[in-house]
Structure formats: structure tokens, C-alpha cells
Amino acid sequence: CTPNQLGAVFVSPTTAYVPSGAGFLCVGPGLQRLGYGLVDAAGNFSMPVDLSNQRSPVASYFSVGRNVHFQVLYRDPMNPLGSFNQSNGLAITLEP
């Protein structure tokens, strides 16, 4: 990610590959915003996820055995292809 920019994490039970901004949206139908924060000076983004809130719209995505897909959308103001971009998609399988 572009260092020191605002980023938003999206999560979905499905995948996609759709041109968006200066990159590709990899999270598919059912996507929800999980949270947002700042990309650090090294271009890394991390965010704690509280799985204890069962009333969250994404709580059903986090059950044992499910594949969950994540992606960060971040500001990319110097990119000539668009003012925002996406990280690579990340897929995880939740285990007990």
C-alpha cells in the first residue's frame, strides 16, 4: 500500500476480479467494510479484529471451516490510473 495513506479493510465470503481504481477488486458479492486505519510508513496495514461482537454484519463470515477473503482499499493520490488502489487479496480458512 502507499505509505501514510488512509486504508479500509473489506471482507467477503466470495471472490471477484473486477477493475477498480488503479487495481482490481478481489473480494466478491457480500463484501462488507470491516474497518479502517492508516497504512504505516513501510506500506503495511494491520488492524485488530474483534470476533466477540456477534451482532456485527460480518460475524457470520467468521465461523470454523469457512474461507474468508480480505482486501485493503487505500488512497493512492500519485497514481495516474486513479486516486485509489487495492492491496492483493488475502484468503484465510478459519480453524478451531
GROMACS .gro file of N, CA and C in nm:
model
  288
    1CYS      N    1   0.084  -0.119   0.000
    1CYS     CA    2   0.000   0.000   0.000
    1CYS      C    3   0.088   0.125   0.000
    2THR      N    4   0.034   0.234  -0.045
    2THR     CA    5   0.106   0.360  -0.042
    2THR      C    6   0.122   0.404   0.103
    3PRO      N    7   0.246   0.431   0.148
    3PRO     CA    8   0.268   0.467   0.288
    3PRO      C    9   0.190   0.592   0.332
    4ASN      N   10   0.152   0.592   0.459
    4ASN     CA   11   0.089   0.706   0.525
    4ASN      C   12  -0.041   0.751   0.460
    5GLN      N   13  -0.118   0.657   0.410
    5GLN     CA   14  -0.248   0.688   0.350
    5GLN      C   15  -0.358   0.616   0.426
    6LEU      N   16  -0.479   0.663   0.411
    6LEU     CA   17  -0.595   0.600   0.472
    6LEU      C   18  -0.630   0.472   0.398
    7GLY      N   19  -0.661   0.365   0.473
    7GLY     CA   20  -0.700   0.238   0.414
    7GLY      C   21  -0.825   0.185   0.478
    8ALA      N   22  -0.903   0.111   0.404
    8ALA     CA   23  -1.025   0.047   0.455
    8ALA      C   24  -1.019  -0.101   0.422
    9VAL      N   25  -1.049  -0.186   0.520
    9VAL     CA   26  -1.045  -0.331   0.501
    9VAL      C   27  -1.185  -0.379   0.466
   10PHE      N   28  -1.192  -0.458   0.360
   10PHE     CA   29  -1.317  -0.519   0.319
   10PHE      C   30  -1.305  -0.669   0.333
   11VAL      N   31  -1.413  -0.734   0.369
   11VAL     CA   32  -1.416  -0.878   0.389
   11VAL      C   33  -1.536  -0.934   0.314
   12SER      N   34  -1.521  -1.056   0.263
   12SER     CA   35  -1.630  -1.119   0.188
   12SER      C   36  -1.616  -1.270   0.195
   13PRO      N   37  -1.728  -1.341   0.184
   13PRO     CA   38  -1.720  -1.487   0.176
   13PRO      C   39  -1.689  -1.535   0.034
   14THR      N   40  -1.683  -1.442  -0.062
   14THR     CA   41  -1.662  -1.479  -0.203
   14THR      C   42  -1.550  -1.395  -0.264
   15THR      N   43  -1.508  -1.433  -0.383
   15THR     CA   44  -1.403  -1.359  -0.454
   15THR      C   45  -1.459  -1.297  -0.582
   16ALA      N   46  -1.379  -1.206  -0.637
   16ALA     CA   47  -1.412  -1.141  -0.764
   16ALA      C   48  -1.280  -1.099  -0.828
   17TYR      N   49  -1.287  -1.047  -0.946
   17TYR     CA   50  -1.172  -0.990  -1.014
   17TYR      C   51  -1.225  -0.882  -1.107
   18VAL      N   52  -1.245  -0.764  -1.049
   18VAL     CA   53  -1.313  -0.655  -1.119
   18VAL      C   54  -1.222  -0.532  -1.120
   19PRO      N   55  -1.194  -0.472  -1.238
   19PRO     CA   56  -1.115  -0.349  -1.241
   19PRO      C   57  -1.180  -0.243  -1.152
   20SER      N   58  -1.096  -0.177  -1.072
   20SER     CA   59  -1.147  -0.075  -0.980
   20SER      C   60  -1.033   0.020  -0.945
   21GLY      N   61  -1.053   0.149  -0.972
   21GLY     CA   62  -0.947   0.246  -0.945
   21GLY      C   63  -0.824   0.210  -1.025
   22ALA      N   64  -0.709   0.199  -0.957
   22ALA     CA   65  -0.584   0.166  -1.024
   22ALA      C   66  -0.550   0.018  -1.011
   23GLY      N   67  -0.647  -0.064  -0.966
   23GLY     CA   68  -0.619  -0.206  -0.946
   23GLY      C   69  -0.741  -0.291  -0.973
   24PHE      N   70  -0.752  -0.399  -0.897
   24PHE     CA   71  -0.863  -0.493  -0.912
   24PHE      C   72  -0.925  -0.524  -0.778
   25LEU      N   73  -1.056  -0.525  -0.774
   25LEU     CA   74  -1.130  -0.564  -0.654
   25LEU      C   75  -1.133  -0.716  -0.651
   26CYS      N   76  -1.080  -0.776  -0.544
   26CYS     CA   77  -1.071  -0.923  -0.534
   26CYS      C   78  -1.176  -0.983  -0.441
   27VAL      N   79  -1.240  -0.900  -0.358
   27VAL     CA   80  -1.347  -0.951  -0.272
   27VAL      C   81  -1.478  -0.939  -0.348
   28GLY      N   82  -1.562  -1.042  -0.336
   28GLY     CA   83  -1.679  -1.051  -0.421
   28GLY      C   84  -1.809  -1.013  -0.353
   29PRO      N   85  -1.919  -1.062  -0.409
   29PRO     CA   86  -2.052  -1.033  -0.356
   29PRO      C   87  -2.062  -1.068  -0.207
   30GLY      N   88  -2.130  -0.981  -0.135
   30GLY     CA   89  -2.143  -0.996   0.009
   30GLY      C   90  -2.038  -0.918   0.085
   31LEU      N   91  -1.955  -0.840   0.011
   31LEU     CA   92  -1.848  -0.768   0.079
   31LEU      C   93  -1.903  -0.668   0.179
   32GLN      N   94  -1.831  -0.652   0.289
   32GLN     CA   95  -1.865  -0.558   0.395
   32GLN      C   96  -1.736  -0.489   0.438
   33ARG      N   97  -1.749  -0.362   0.478
   33ARG     CA   98  -1.632  -0.293   0.533
   33ARG      C   99  -1.611  -0.342   0.675
   34LEU      N  100  -1.489  -0.387   0.705
   34LEU     CA  101  -1.457  -0.438   0.837
   34LEU      C  102  -1.404  -0.328   0.927
   35GLY      N  103  -1.335  -0.232   0.871
   35GLY     CA  104  -1.279  -0.122   0.948
   35GLY      C  105  -1.183  -0.042   0.863
   36TYR      N  106  -1.122   0.059   0.924
   36TYR     CA  107  -1.030   0.143   0.851
   36TYR      C  108  -0.919   0.191   0.943
   37GLY      N  109  -0.813   0.244   0.884
   37GLY     CA  110  -0.700   0.294   0.960
   37GLY      C  111  -0.596   0.351   0.865
   38LEU      N  112  -0.475   0.372   0.917
   38LEU     CA  113  -0.368   0.429   0.837
   38LEU      C  114  -0.267   0.322   0.797
   39VAL      N  115  -0.222   0.333   0.674
   39VAL     CA  116  -0.112   0.250   0.626
   39VAL      C  117   0.015   0.306   0.689
   40ASP      N  118   0.103   0.221   0.742
   40ASP     CA  119   0.223   0.272   0.809
   40ASP      C  120   0.327   0.319   0.708
   41ALA      N  121   0.439   0.373   0.758
   41ALA     CA  122   0.543   0.431   0.673
   41ALA      C  123   0.609   0.328   0.582
   42ALA      N  124   0.601   0.199   0.618
   42ALA     CA  125   0.658   0.093   0.536
   42ALA      C  126   0.560   0.039   0.432
   43GLY      N  127   0.437   0.091   0.432
   43GLY     CA  128   0.336   0.044   0.336
   43GLY      C  129   0.256  -0.074   0.385
   44ASN      N  130   0.265  -0.105   0.515
   44ASN     CA  131   0.190  -0.217   0.573
   44ASN      C  132   0.065  -0.168   0.644
   45PHE      N  133  -0.035  -0.252   0.645
   45PHE     CA  134  -0.161  -0.219   0.712
   45PHE      C  135  -0.197  -0.335   0.804
   46SER      N  136  -0.227  -0.304   0.928
   46SER     CA  137  -0.275  -0.407   1.020
   46SER      C  138  -0.391  -0.350   1.099
   47MET      N  139  -0.480  -0.439   1.139
   47MET     CA  140  -0.598  -0.396   1.212
   47MET      C  141  -0.646  -0.513   1.298
   48PRO      N  142  -0.668  -0.489   1.427
   48PRO     CA  143  -0.723  -0.597   1.509
   48PRO      C  144  -0.869  -0.624   1.471
   49VAL      N  145  -0.910  -0.749   1.482
   49VAL     CA  146  -1.048  -0.787   1.452
   49VAL      C  147  -1.108  -0.845   1.579
   50ASP      N  148  -1.217  -0.787   1.626
   50ASP     CA  149  -1.285  -0.835   1.746
   50ASP      C  150  -1.393  -0.933   1.705
   51LEU      N  151  -1.368  -1.061   1.728
   51LEU     CA  152  -1.465  -1.164   1.688
   51LEU      C  153  -1.571  -1.189   1.795
   52SER      N  154  -1.565  -1.114   1.905
   52SER     CA  155  -1.663  -1.136   2.012
   52SER      C  156  -1.796  -1.065   1.985
   53ASN      N  157  -1.799  -0.971   1.891
   53ASN     CA  158  -1.922  -0.898   1.860
   53ASN      C  159  -2.006  -0.979   1.762
   54GLN      N  160  -2.095  -1.060   1.814
   54GLN     CA  161  -2.178  -1.146   1.730
   54GLN      C  162  -2.287  -1.070   1.656
   55ARG      N  163  -2.308  -0.943   1.687
   55ARG     CA  164  -2.409  -0.862   1.619
   55ARG      C  165  -2.354  -0.790   1.497
   56SER      N  166  -2.225  -0.804   1.474
   56SER     CA  167  -2.162  -0.741   1.360
   56SER      C  168  -2.218  -0.800   1.231
   57PRO      N  169  -2.233  -0.717   1.126
   57PRO     CA  170  -2.283  -0.769   0.998
   57PRO      C  171  -2.193  -0.878   0.938
   58VAL      N  172  -2.067  -0.883   0.976
   58VAL     CA  173  -1.975  -0.982   0.921
   58VAL      C  174  -1.954  -1.101   1.015
   59ALA      N  175  -2.020  -1.105   1.128
   59ALA     CA  176  -2.000  -1.214   1.225
   59ALA      C  177  -2.022  -1.351   1.163
   60SER      N  178  -2.118  -1.362   1.073
   60SER     CA  179  -2.146  -1.493   1.013
   60SER      C  180  -2.033  -1.540   0.921
   61TYR      N  181  -1.948  -1.448   0.875
   61TYR     CA  182  -1.836  -1.485   0.790
   61TYR      C  183  -1.728  -1.559   0.868
   62PHE      N  184  -1.723  -1.537   0.998
   62PHE     CA  185  -1.616  -1.590   1.082
   62PHE      C  186  -1.662  -1.712   1.160
   63SER      N  187  -1.677  -1.823   1.091
   63SER     CA  188  -1.710  -1.949   1.157
   63SER      C  189  -1.611  -2.055   1.109
   64VAL      N  190  -1.588  -2.153   1.194
   64VAL     CA  191  -1.489  -2.256   1.168
   64VAL      C  192  -1.516  -2.326   1.034
   65GLY      N  193  -1.410  -2.340   0.954
   65GLY     CA  194  -1.419  -2.409   0.827
   65GLY      C  195  -1.447  -2.319   0.708
   66ARG      N  196  -1.486  -2.196   0.733
   66ARG     CA  197  -1.517  -2.105   0.622
   66ARG      C  198  -1.392  -2.040   0.566
   67ASN      N  199  -1.395  -2.013   0.439
   67ASN     CA  200  -1.292  -1.930   0.375
   67ASN      C  201  -1.340  -1.787   0.382
   68VAL      N  202  -1.250  -1.699   0.423
   68VAL     CA  203  -1.283  -1.557   0.433
   68VAL      C  204  -1.180  -1.482   0.349
   69HIS      N  205  -1.226  -1.383   0.275
   69HIS     CA  206  -1.141  -1.308   0.182
   69HIS      C  207  -1.133  -1.163   0.226
   70PHE      N  208  -1.010  -1.110   0.231
   70PHE     CA  209  -0.985  -0.974   0.276
   70PHE      C  210  -0.914  -0.895   0.168
   71GLN      N  211  -0.935  -0.764   0.171
   71GLN     CA  212  -0.861  -0.675   0.082
   71GLN      C  213  -0.864  -0.534   0.142
   72VAL      N  214  -0.752  -0.461   0.123
   72VAL     CA  215  -0.744  -0.323   0.169
   72VAL      C  216  -0.757  -0.231   0.049
   73LEU      N  217  -0.849  -0.136   0.057
   73LEU     CA  218  -0.863  -0.030  -0.042
   73LEU      C  219  -0.795   0.091   0.020
   74TYR      N  220  -0.704   0.155  -0.050
   74TYR     CA  221  -0.629   0.267   0.008
   74TYR      C  222  -0.616   0.382  -0.091
   75ARG      N  223  -0.596   0.501  -0.034
   75ARG     CA  224  -0.574   0.619  -0.117
   75ARG      C  225  -0.439   0.605  -0.186
   76ASP      N  226  -0.434   0.644  -0.313
   76ASP     CA  227  -0.312   0.637  -0.392
   76ASP      C  228  -0.305   0.763  -0.479
   77PRO      N  229  -0.286   0.879  -0.417
   77PRO     CA  230  -0.303   1.007  -0.488
   77PRO      C  231  -0.206   1.033  -0.602
   78MET      N  232  -0.091   0.969  -0.603
   78MET     CA  233   0.007   0.995  -0.710
   78MET      C  234  -0.007   0.898  -0.828
   79ASN      N  235  -0.098   0.804  -0.820
   79ASN     CA  236  -0.114   0.705  -0.926
   79ASN      C  237  -0.191   0.767  -1.043
   80PRO      N  238  -0.135   0.765  -1.163
   80PRO     CA  239  -0.204   0.826  -1.278
   80PRO      C  240  -0.328   0.748  -1.323
   81LEU      N  241  -0.347   0.626  -1.274
   81LEU     CA  242  -0.462   0.545  -1.316
   81LEU      C  243  -0.585   0.564  -1.227
   82GLY      N  244  -0.571   0.636  -1.117
   82GLY     CA  245  -0.683   0.658  -1.027
   82GLY      C  246  -0.634   0.702  -0.890
   83SER      N  247  -0.721   0.760  -0.811
   83SER     CA  248  -0.681   0.813  -0.680
   83SER      C  249  -0.686   0.709  -0.569
   84PHE      N  250  -0.724   0.588  -0.602
   84PHE     CA  251  -0.725   0.480  -0.503
   84PHE      C  252  -0.679   0.350  -0.569
   85ASN      N  253  -0.641   0.256  -0.484
   85ASN     CA  254  -0.591   0.129  -0.531
   85ASN      C  255  -0.629   0.022  -0.430
   86GLN      N  256  -0.601  -0.103  -0.460
   86GLN     CA  257  -0.630  -0.213  -0.370
   86GLN      C  258  -0.505  -0.296  -0.347
   87SER      N  259  -0.497  -0.353  -0.227
   87SER     CA  260  -0.391  -0.448  -0.198
   87SER      C  261  -0.419  -0.577  -0.273
   88ASN      N  262  -0.327  -0.671  -0.265
   88ASN     CA  263  -0.357  -0.807  -0.310
   88ASN      C  264  -0.465  -0.863  -0.219
   89GLY      N  265  -0.543  -0.954  -0.269
   89GLY     CA  266  -0.644  -1.019  -0.186
   89GLY      C  267  -0.577  -1.120  -0.094
   90LEU      N  268  -0.637  -1.142   0.020
   90LEU     CA  269  -0.588  -1.240   0.117
   90LEU      C  270  -0.703  -1.334   0.152
   91ALA      N  271  -0.681  -1.463   0.137
   91ALA     CA  272  -0.782  -1.564   0.171
   91ALA      C  273  -0.731  -1.645   0.288
   92ILE      N  274  -0.817  -1.665   0.389
   92ILE     CA  275  -0.781  -1.749   0.502
   92ILE      C  276  -0.894  -1.848   0.527
   93THR      N  277  -0.857  -1.963   0.581
   93THR     CA  278  -0.955  -2.062   0.625
   93THR      C  279  -0.953  -2.060   0.777
   94LEU      N  280  -1.068  -2.043   0.840
   94LEU     CA  281  -1.075  -2.036   0.984
   94LEU      C  282  -1.075  -2.176   1.044
   95GLU      N  283  -0.987  -2.195   1.138
   95GLU     CA  284  -0.974  -2.325   1.205
   95GLU      C  285  -1.001  -2.309   1.354
   96PRO      N  286  -1.041  -2.419   1.421
   96PRO     CA  287  -1.069  -2.408   1.563
   96PRO      C  288  -0.943  -2.381   1.645
   0.00000   0.00000   0.00000
